Amino acid sequence: MFETLQPAAPDKILALIGLFRDDPRPNKVDLGVGVYKDPEGRTPVMRAVRAAERRLYDEQGSKSYVGLAGDPGFNTAMVSLVFGPGADTSRLRAVQAPGGSGALRVIAELLHRSRPQATVWISDPTWPNHVPILNAAGLKTASYPYFDAATGTVRFDAMMAALGDAAAGDVVLLHGCCHNPTGADLTHAQWSALADLLVERQLFPFVDIAYQGFGDGLDADAAGLRLLAARVPELAAASSCSKNLSVYRDRVGAAILLGRTPAEADTALSQLLSVARGMYSMPPDHGAAVVRIILSDPALRAEWEGELDEIRARMIRLREGFADALRRQSNSDRFDFVARHRGMFSRLGLTVEQVARLREKHGVYMVDDSRINVAGLPDDRLDDLAKAVVSVLD
Ligand code: LMR
């Protein structure tokens, strides 16, 4: 059987984990995979998560099946977290999924069931795993311009022009906040103009919101998605708890649908559950139960939001510090955009060769497209790092 197979190409982001681990240099810097790190380079279990896990351990009386949709309390809490506590939930339906990637995949399968000929428009650049996830579900993709590497800004006019050519019924994959890999987000006015275009062209928004709380705050980061939900007739959202609750390996996410009517939302939900049944049956429970406990307990929730505030403030400080160091070392404002971007990533605009030189000569690890994980920046060596970056520029 297996003699027909060729080795699969390793995932470029995940491969960096092994490369970094095997590098013996003591001053190596890991700006690779999108995992939050504290000043000591650790990814600790959050205090609120630890407390909720203890409570779950004490209170959970059974590990029997919960159901295809996962934990109902988790799903309700996630709808409120993502769409706001005052959201009209009559047309919203949620299913717990194995992480944000799992949510993306079940929604992609649902879209394929509903409209197999649809093209999914993805931003250029986007998170590299978007394409395999969409293609695995049988969907075609096309890209719309998004990022101007020279200025570090969103190419909004070009984006709108490209989407203006999309066919009615096509899907537009959007990053809710903290765009991965660029860190450059749409403004409120741009979300509003985009909503008009989506309605006018009858395009279906599919929003990947994996970093809520990492940009400007839990509500601010969901503002674009909430604006769309108030204006478009239907949409889908894939939400992840990996980053903002730091439960990466527990695989916690939610697939959320907004239907045109409550009845259509119910039908779409039933199909989503049938997709899940055919793929993995039921999502893993532990992490979602922990998130449900945190989101529904005022004290634990406040503790978590405080921790999230600290994480966000630290990333903004690192962004500002690194942008300053780059300005000093390069004698230019070329990298000032690093301070303006939001979330865990910025793309520095280096070539693949320059990224390789940084890795080989300086032990600095980043994704080939020069995406850096801001949380990996070393607080006390920002100028050394900036000097290394400047040294590989042509
Ligand atoms: C990333 O973009 O680094 C993360 O989302 C991890 C992943 O799955 O690629």
Coordinates of C-alpha atoms and ligand atoms in Angstrom, one line a residue:
M1 CA 0.0 0.0 0.0
F2 CA 2.4 2.7 1.2
E3 CA 5.0 2.1 -1.6
T4 CA 3.0 4.4 -3.8
L5 CA 3.5 7.4 -1.5
Q6 CA 6.2 10.1 -1.6
P7 CA 7.3 11.8 1.6
A8 CA 5.1 14.9 2.2
A9 CA 6.9 18.2 2.3
P10 CA 7.3 19.3 5.9
D11 CA 5.2 22.2 7.1
K12 CA 7.5 25.2 7.0
I13 CA 6.2 26.9 10.1
L14 CA 6.2 23.7 12.2
A15 CA 9.7 22.6 10.9
L16 CA 11.2 25.7 12.5
I17 CA 10.4 24.3 15.9
G18 CA 12.8 21.4 15.3
L19 CA 15.5 23.5 13.6
F20 CA 15.5 26.0 16.5
R21 CA 15.6 23.2 19.1
D22 CA 18.6 21.6 17.4
D23 CA 20.6 24.8 17.2
P24 CA 23.2 24.8 20.0
R25 CA 24.0 28.5 20.0
P26 CA 23.0 30.0 23.4
N27 CA 21.9 33.4 21.9
K28 CA 19.6 32.0 19.3
V29 CA 16.3 33.8 18.9
D30 CA 13.0 32.0 18.0
L31 CA 10.6 34.3 16.1
G32 CA 9.0 31.4 14.3
V33 CA 5.8 29.5 15.2
G34 CA 2.9 31.6 16.4
V35 CA 3.0 30.6 20.1
Y36 CA 3.0 33.3 22.8
K37 CA 6.2 33.4 24.9
D38 CA 6.9 35.2 28.2
P39 CA 10.1 37.1 28.9
E40 CA 11.8 33.8 29.9
G41 CA 10.8 32.2 26.5
R42 CA 8.2 30.0 28.1
T43 CA 4.5 29.5 27.2
P44 CA 3.0 29.1 30.6
V45 CA -0.4 27.7 31.4
M46 CA -2.5 30.8 32.3
R47 CA -3.5 31.2 36.0
A48 CA -7.2 31.2 35.1
V49 CA -6.8 28.0 33.0
R50 CA -5.0 26.3 35.9
A51 CA -7.8 27.2 38.3
A52 CA -10.5 26.1 36.0
E53 CA -8.7 22.8 35.4
R54 CA -8.6 22.2 39.1
R55 CA -12.3 22.9 39.3
L56 CA -13.0 20.6 36.4
Y57 CA -11.0 17.8 38.0
D58 CA -13.0 18.1 41.2
E59 CA -16.4 18.4 39.6
Q60 CA -16.4 16.3 36.5
G61 CA -18.3 13.1 37.3
S62 CA -18.2 11.4 33.9
K63 CA -16.2 11.3 30.7
S64 CA -19.1 9.9 28.7
Y65 CA -19.9 11.4 25.3
V66 CA -21.1 15.0 25.3
G67 CA -22.4 15.2 21.7
L68 CA -21.5 16.2 18.1
A69 CA -21.6 19.9 18.9
G70 CA -19.3 19.5 21.9
D71 CA -20.0 21.5 25.1
P72 CA -23.2 23.5 24.8
G73 CA -22.1 26.0 27.5
F74 CA -18.8 26.6 25.7
N75 CA -20.6 27.2 22.4
T76 CA -23.0 29.8 24.0
A77 CA -20.0 31.5 25.7
M78 CA -18.0 31.6 22.5
V79 CA -20.9 33.2 20.5
S80 CA -21.0 35.9 23.2
L81 CA -17.2 36.4 23.3
V82 CA -17.0 36.7 19.5
F83 CA -20.2 38.5 18.6
G84 CA -20.7 40.4 21.8
P85 CA -22.8 39.8 24.9
G86 CA -25.7 41.7 23.3
A87 CA -25.7 39.9 20.0
D88 CA -29.0 38.7 18.5
T89 CA -28.4 35.0 18.7
S90 CA -31.6 34.0 16.8
R91 CA -29.6 33.4 13.6
L92 CA -26.3 32.4 15.2
R93 CA -25.3 28.7 15.6
A94 CA -22.0 27.4 17.0
V95 CA -20.2 24.0 17.1
Q96 CA -17.2 23.3 19.2
A97 CA -14.3 22.3 16.9
P98 CA -10.8 20.9 17.4
G99 CA -8.9 24.3 17.4
G100 CA -9.2 27.1 15.0
S101 CA -7.9 24.9 12.2
G102 CA -10.6 22.3 12.9
A103 CA -13.2 25.1 12.8
L104 CA -11.9 26.3 9.4
R105 CA -12.0 22.8 8.0
V106 CA -15.5 21.9 9.1
I107 CA -16.8 25.3 7.7
A108 CA -14.9 24.7 4.5
E109 CA -16.6 21.3 4.2
L110 CA -20.0 22.9 4.8
L111 CA -19.3 25.5 2.1
H112 CA -18.3 22.8 -0.3
R113 CA -21.5 20.8 0.5
S114 CA -23.5 24.0 -0.1
R115 CA -21.8 25.5 -3.1
P116 CA -19.1 23.2 -4.5
Q117 CA -18.3 25.6 -7.4
A118 CA -17.6 28.6 -5.1
T119 CA -14.1 30.1 -5.2
V120 CA -12.7 31.2 -1.8
W121 CA -10.8 34.4 -2.1
I122 CA -7.9 34.6 0.3
S123 CA -5.6 37.5 1.1
D124 CA -2.1 37.7 -0.4
P125 CA -0.4 36.9 1.8
T126 CA -2.3 34.7 4.2
W127 CA -1.6 32.1 6.8
P128 CA 0.0 29.3 4.8
N129 CA -2.4 26.6 6.1
H130 CA -5.5 28.3 4.7
V131 CA -4.9 26.9 1.2
P132 CA -4.4 23.2 2.2
I133 CA -7.4 23.4 4.6
L134 CA -9.7 24.8 1.8
N135 CA -8.3 22.6 -0.9
A136 CA -8.7 19.5 1.3
A137 CA -12.4 20.3 1.5
G138 CA -12.5 20.5 -2.3
L139 CA -12.8 24.3 -2.6
K140 CA -11.0 26.4 -5.2
T141 CA -9.0 29.4 -4.0
A142 CA -8.1 32.7 -5.6
S143 CA -6.1 35.5 -4.0
Y144 CA -6.8 39.2 -3.5
P145 CA -4.1 41.8 -2.9
Y146 CA -3.7 42.7 0.7
F147 CA -0.3 43.8 1.8
D148 CA 2.2 46.3 0.5
A149 CA 5.6 45.1 1.7
A150 CA 7.3 48.4 1.0
T151 CA 5.1 50.5 3.2
G152 CA 3.8 47.7 5.6
T153 CA 0.2 48.9 4.8
V154 CA -3.0 47.3 3.5
R155 CA -3.5 47.6 -0.2
F156 CA -7.2 48.4 0.4
D157 CA -8.1 49.8 -3.0
A158 CA -6.5 46.9 -4.8
M159 CA -8.2 44.5 -2.5
M160 CA -11.6 46.1 -3.2
A161 CA -11.0 46.1 -6.9
A162 CA -10.1 42.4 -6.9
L163 CA -13.1 41.5 -4.8
G164 CA -15.3 43.6 -7.1
D165 CA -14.5 40.9 -9.8
A166 CA -15.5 38.0 -7.6
A167 CA -18.6 36.1 -8.8
A168 CA -21.9 36.2 -6.7
G169 CA -21.8 33.4 -4.2
D170 CA -18.1 33.3 -3.9
V171 CA -16.5 33.3 -0.4
V172 CA -14.1 35.9 1.0
L173 CA -11.8 34.6 3.7
L174 CA -10.9 37.5 6.1
H175 CA -8.8 37.7 9.2
G176 CA -10.9 39.1 12.0
C177 CA -7.9 40.8 13.6
C178 CA -4.1 40.6 14.0
H179 CA -3.7 39.5 10.3
N180 CA -1.4 36.5 10.0
P181 CA 1.3 36.9 8.7
T182 CA 1.4 40.7 8.3
G183 CA -0.1 42.1 11.5
A184 CA -1.7 44.8 9.3
D185 CA -5.5 45.1 9.9
L186 CA -8.4 46.9 8.2
T187 CA -9.6 50.1 9.8
H188 CA -13.2 50.5 10.9
A189 CA -14.0 52.6 7.8
Q190 CA -12.5 49.9 5.6
W191 CA -14.5 47.1 7.3
S192 CA -17.6 49.3 6.6
A193 CA -16.7 49.8 2.9
L194 CA -16.0 46.0 2.6
A195 CA -19.4 45.2 4.2
D196 CA -21.1 47.3 1.4
L197 CA -19.1 45.5 -1.3
L198 CA -19.9 42.0 0.2
V199 CA -23.6 42.9 0.2
E200 CA -23.6 44.5 -3.2
R201 CA -21.7 41.6 -4.9
Q202 CA -23.4 38.9 -2.9
L203 CA -20.2 37.5 -1.5
F204 CA -20.1 35.3 1.6
P205 CA -17.7 36.4 4.4
F206 CA -15.7 33.6 6.2
V207 CA -13.8 35.2 9.1
D208 CA -10.9 33.5 10.7
I209 CA -10.5 35.1 14.2
A210 CA -7.6 33.3 15.9
Y211 CA -6.1 36.2 17.9
Q212 CA -9.0 37.9 19.6
G213 CA -7.6 40.0 22.5
F214 CA -4.1 40.1 21.1
G215 CA -4.6 43.4 19.2
D216 CA -6.4 46.2 21.0
G217 CA -8.7 44.2 23.3
L218 CA -11.4 41.5 23.2
D219 CA -14.2 43.8 21.9
A220 CA -12.1 46.1 19.7
D221 CA -10.6 43.0 18.0
A222 CA -14.0 41.6 17.1
A223 CA -15.4 45.0 15.9
G224 CA -14.9 44.3 12.2
L225 CA -16.6 40.9 12.5
R226 CA -19.4 42.4 14.5
L227 CA -19.9 45.2 11.9
L228 CA -20.1 42.5 9.2
A229 CA -22.6 40.5 11.2
A230 CA -24.9 43.5 11.5
R231 CA -24.8 44.2 7.8
V232 CA -24.5 41.0 5.8
P233 CA -27.3 38.4 5.6
E234 CA -25.1 35.4 6.4
L235 CA -21.5 34.6 7.3
A236 CA -19.2 32.0 9.0
A237 CA -16.5 32.5 11.6
A238 CA -13.8 30.2 12.8
S239 CA -12.6 31.2 16.3
S240 CA -9.7 29.8 18.2
C241 CA -8.8 29.7 21.9
S242 CA -5.3 28.4 21.3
K243 CA -3.7 31.8 21.6
N244 CA -5.9 34.0 23.8
L245 CA -6.3 31.2 26.4
S246 CA -3.0 29.6 25.7
V247 CA -4.5 26.1 25.3
Y248 CA -2.7 25.3 22.1
R249 CA -2.4 21.6 22.5
D250 CA -5.9 21.1 23.9
R251 CA -7.4 22.0 20.5
V252 CA -10.2 24.4 21.4
G253 CA -12.1 26.4 18.8
A254 CA -15.6 27.1 17.6
A255 CA -17.2 27.2 14.2
I256 CA -20.0 29.8 14.2
L257 CA -22.6 30.4 11.5
L258 CA -24.9 33.3 10.9
G259 CA -27.9 32.2 8.8
R260 CA -30.2 34.4 6.8
T261 CA -33.1 33.1 8.9
P262 CA -33.3 31.0 12.1
A263 CA -34.5 28.0 10.0
E264 CA -31.6 28.3 7.5
A265 CA -29.3 28.6 10.5
D266 CA -30.7 25.4 11.9
T267 CA -30.3 23.5 8.7
A268 CA -26.8 24.7 8.2
L269 CA -26.0 23.6 11.8
S270 CA -27.4 20.1 11.1
Q271 CA -25.1 19.9 8.1
L272 CA -22.1 21.1 10.1
L273 CA -22.7 18.4 12.7
S274 CA -23.0 15.8 9.9
V275 CA -19.6 17.1 8.6
A276 CA -18.1 16.7 12.0
R277 CA -19.5 13.2 12.4
G278 CA -17.9 12.2 9.2
M279 CA -14.5 13.7 10.1
Y280 CA -13.8 13.1 13.8
S281 CA -17.2 12.6 15.3
M282 CA -16.8 14.7 18.4
P283 CA -14.4 17.4 19.5
P284 CA -12.0 16.9 22.5
D285 CA -13.8 18.0 25.7
H286 CA -11.2 19.0 28.2
G287 CA -10.0 22.4 26.9
A288 CA -13.5 23.5 25.9
A289 CA -14.8 22.6 29.4
V290 CA -12.0 24.7 30.9
V291 CA -12.8 27.7 28.6
R292 CA -16.5 27.4 29.5
I293 CA -15.7 27.5 33.2
I294 CA -13.6 30.6 32.7
L295 CA -16.0 32.5 30.5
S296 CA -19.0 31.8 32.8
D297 CA -17.4 32.5 36.1
P298 CA -17.0 36.3 36.8
A299 CA -13.9 36.0 39.0
L300 CA -12.1 33.6 36.7
R301 CA -13.0 35.6 33.7
A302 CA -11.6 38.8 35.3
E303 CA -8.4 36.9 36.1
W304 CA -8.1 35.7 32.5
E305 CA -8.8 39.1 31.0
G306 CA -6.1 40.6 33.3
E307 CA -3.6 38.0 32.0
L308 CA -4.6 38.7 28.5
D309 CA -4.1 42.5 29.0
E310 CA -0.6 41.8 30.3
I311 CA 0.2 39.7 27.2
R312 CA -1.2 42.3 24.8
A313 CA 0.6 45.2 26.6
R314 CA 3.9 43.2 26.5
M315 CA 3.6 42.6 22.7
I316 CA 2.9 46.3 22.1
R317 CA 5.9 47.3 24.2
L318 CA 8.1 44.8 22.3
R319 CA 6.8 46.2 18.9
E320 CA 7.7 49.7 20.0
G321 CA 11.1 48.7 21.3
F322 CA 12.0 46.7 18.2
A323 CA 10.8 49.5 15.9
D324 CA 13.0 52.0 17.8
A325 CA 16.0 49.6 17.7
L326 CA 15.5 49.1 14.0
R327 CA 15.3 52.9 13.4
R328 CA 18.6 53.3 15.4
Q329 CA 20.4 50.5 13.6
S330 CA 19.2 51.3 10.1
N331 CA 19.1 55.1 10.4
S332 CA 15.8 54.9 8.6
D333 CA 12.1 54.7 9.3
R334 CA 11.8 51.6 7.0
F335 CA 10.6 49.4 9.8
D336 CA 8.4 51.8 11.7
F337 CA 5.4 49.8 10.6
V338 CA 6.4 47.1 13.2
A339 CA 5.1 49.5 15.9
R340 CA 1.8 50.2 14.1
H341 CA 0.9 46.6 13.4
R342 CA -1.1 44.5 15.9
G343 CA -1.1 41.0 17.3
M344 CA 1.6 38.4 17.3
F345 CA 3.1 39.0 13.8
S346 CA 4.7 41.4 11.5
R347 CA 6.3 40.7 8.2
L348 CA 9.7 42.5 7.9
G349 CA 9.8 42.4 4.1
L350 CA 13.1 40.4 3.8
T351 CA 13.9 37.9 1.0
V352 CA 14.1 34.2 1.6
E353 CA 17.9 34.5 1.3
Q354 CA 18.1 37.2 3.9
V355 CA 15.9 35.1 6.3
A356 CA 18.3 32.2 5.7
R357 CA 21.4 34.3 6.4
L358 CA 19.8 35.5 9.7
R359 CA 19.2 31.9 10.7
E360 CA 22.7 30.6 9.6
K361 CA 24.9 33.5 10.7
H362 CA 23.0 34.9 13.7
G363 CA 20.7 32.1 15.0
V364 CA 17.6 34.2 14.4
Y365 CA 14.7 32.0 13.3
M366 CA 11.7 33.3 11.4
V367 CA 9.3 32.0 8.7
D368 CA 10.7 32.2 5.2
D369 CA 8.4 35.1 4.2
S370 CA 10.1 37.1 7.0
R371 CA 7.1 36.8 9.4
I372 CA 8.3 37.4 13.0
N373 CA 6.5 36.3 16.1
V374 CA 6.7 39.5 18.2
A375 CA 6.4 37.6 21.5
G376 CA 9.7 35.9 20.8
L377 CA 11.6 39.2 20.6
P378 CA 14.3 39.3 23.4
D379 CA 13.5 42.4 25.6
D380 CA 17.1 42.9 26.6
R381 CA 18.8 42.4 23.1
L382 CA 16.6 44.3 20.8
D383 CA 19.5 46.4 19.4
D384 CA 21.6 43.2 18.8
L385 CA 18.7 41.7 16.9
A386 CA 18.0 44.9 14.9
K387 CA 21.7 45.0 14.1
A388 CA 21.6 41.5 12.8
V389 CA 18.5 42.3 10.6
V390 CA 20.2 45.4 9.2
S391 CA 23.4 43.4 8.5
V392 CA 21.6 41.1 6.1
L393 CA 19.9 43.9 4.1
D394 CA 21.4 44.4 0.6
Ligands
LMR1 C1 1.3 30.0 13.2 O1 0.8 30.6 12.2 O2 2.5 30.0 13.5 C2 0.4 29.2 14.1 O3 -0.9 29.5 13.8 C3 0.7 27.8 14.2 C4 0.3 27.0 13.0 O4 -0.5 26.1 13.1 O5 0.8 27.3 11.9

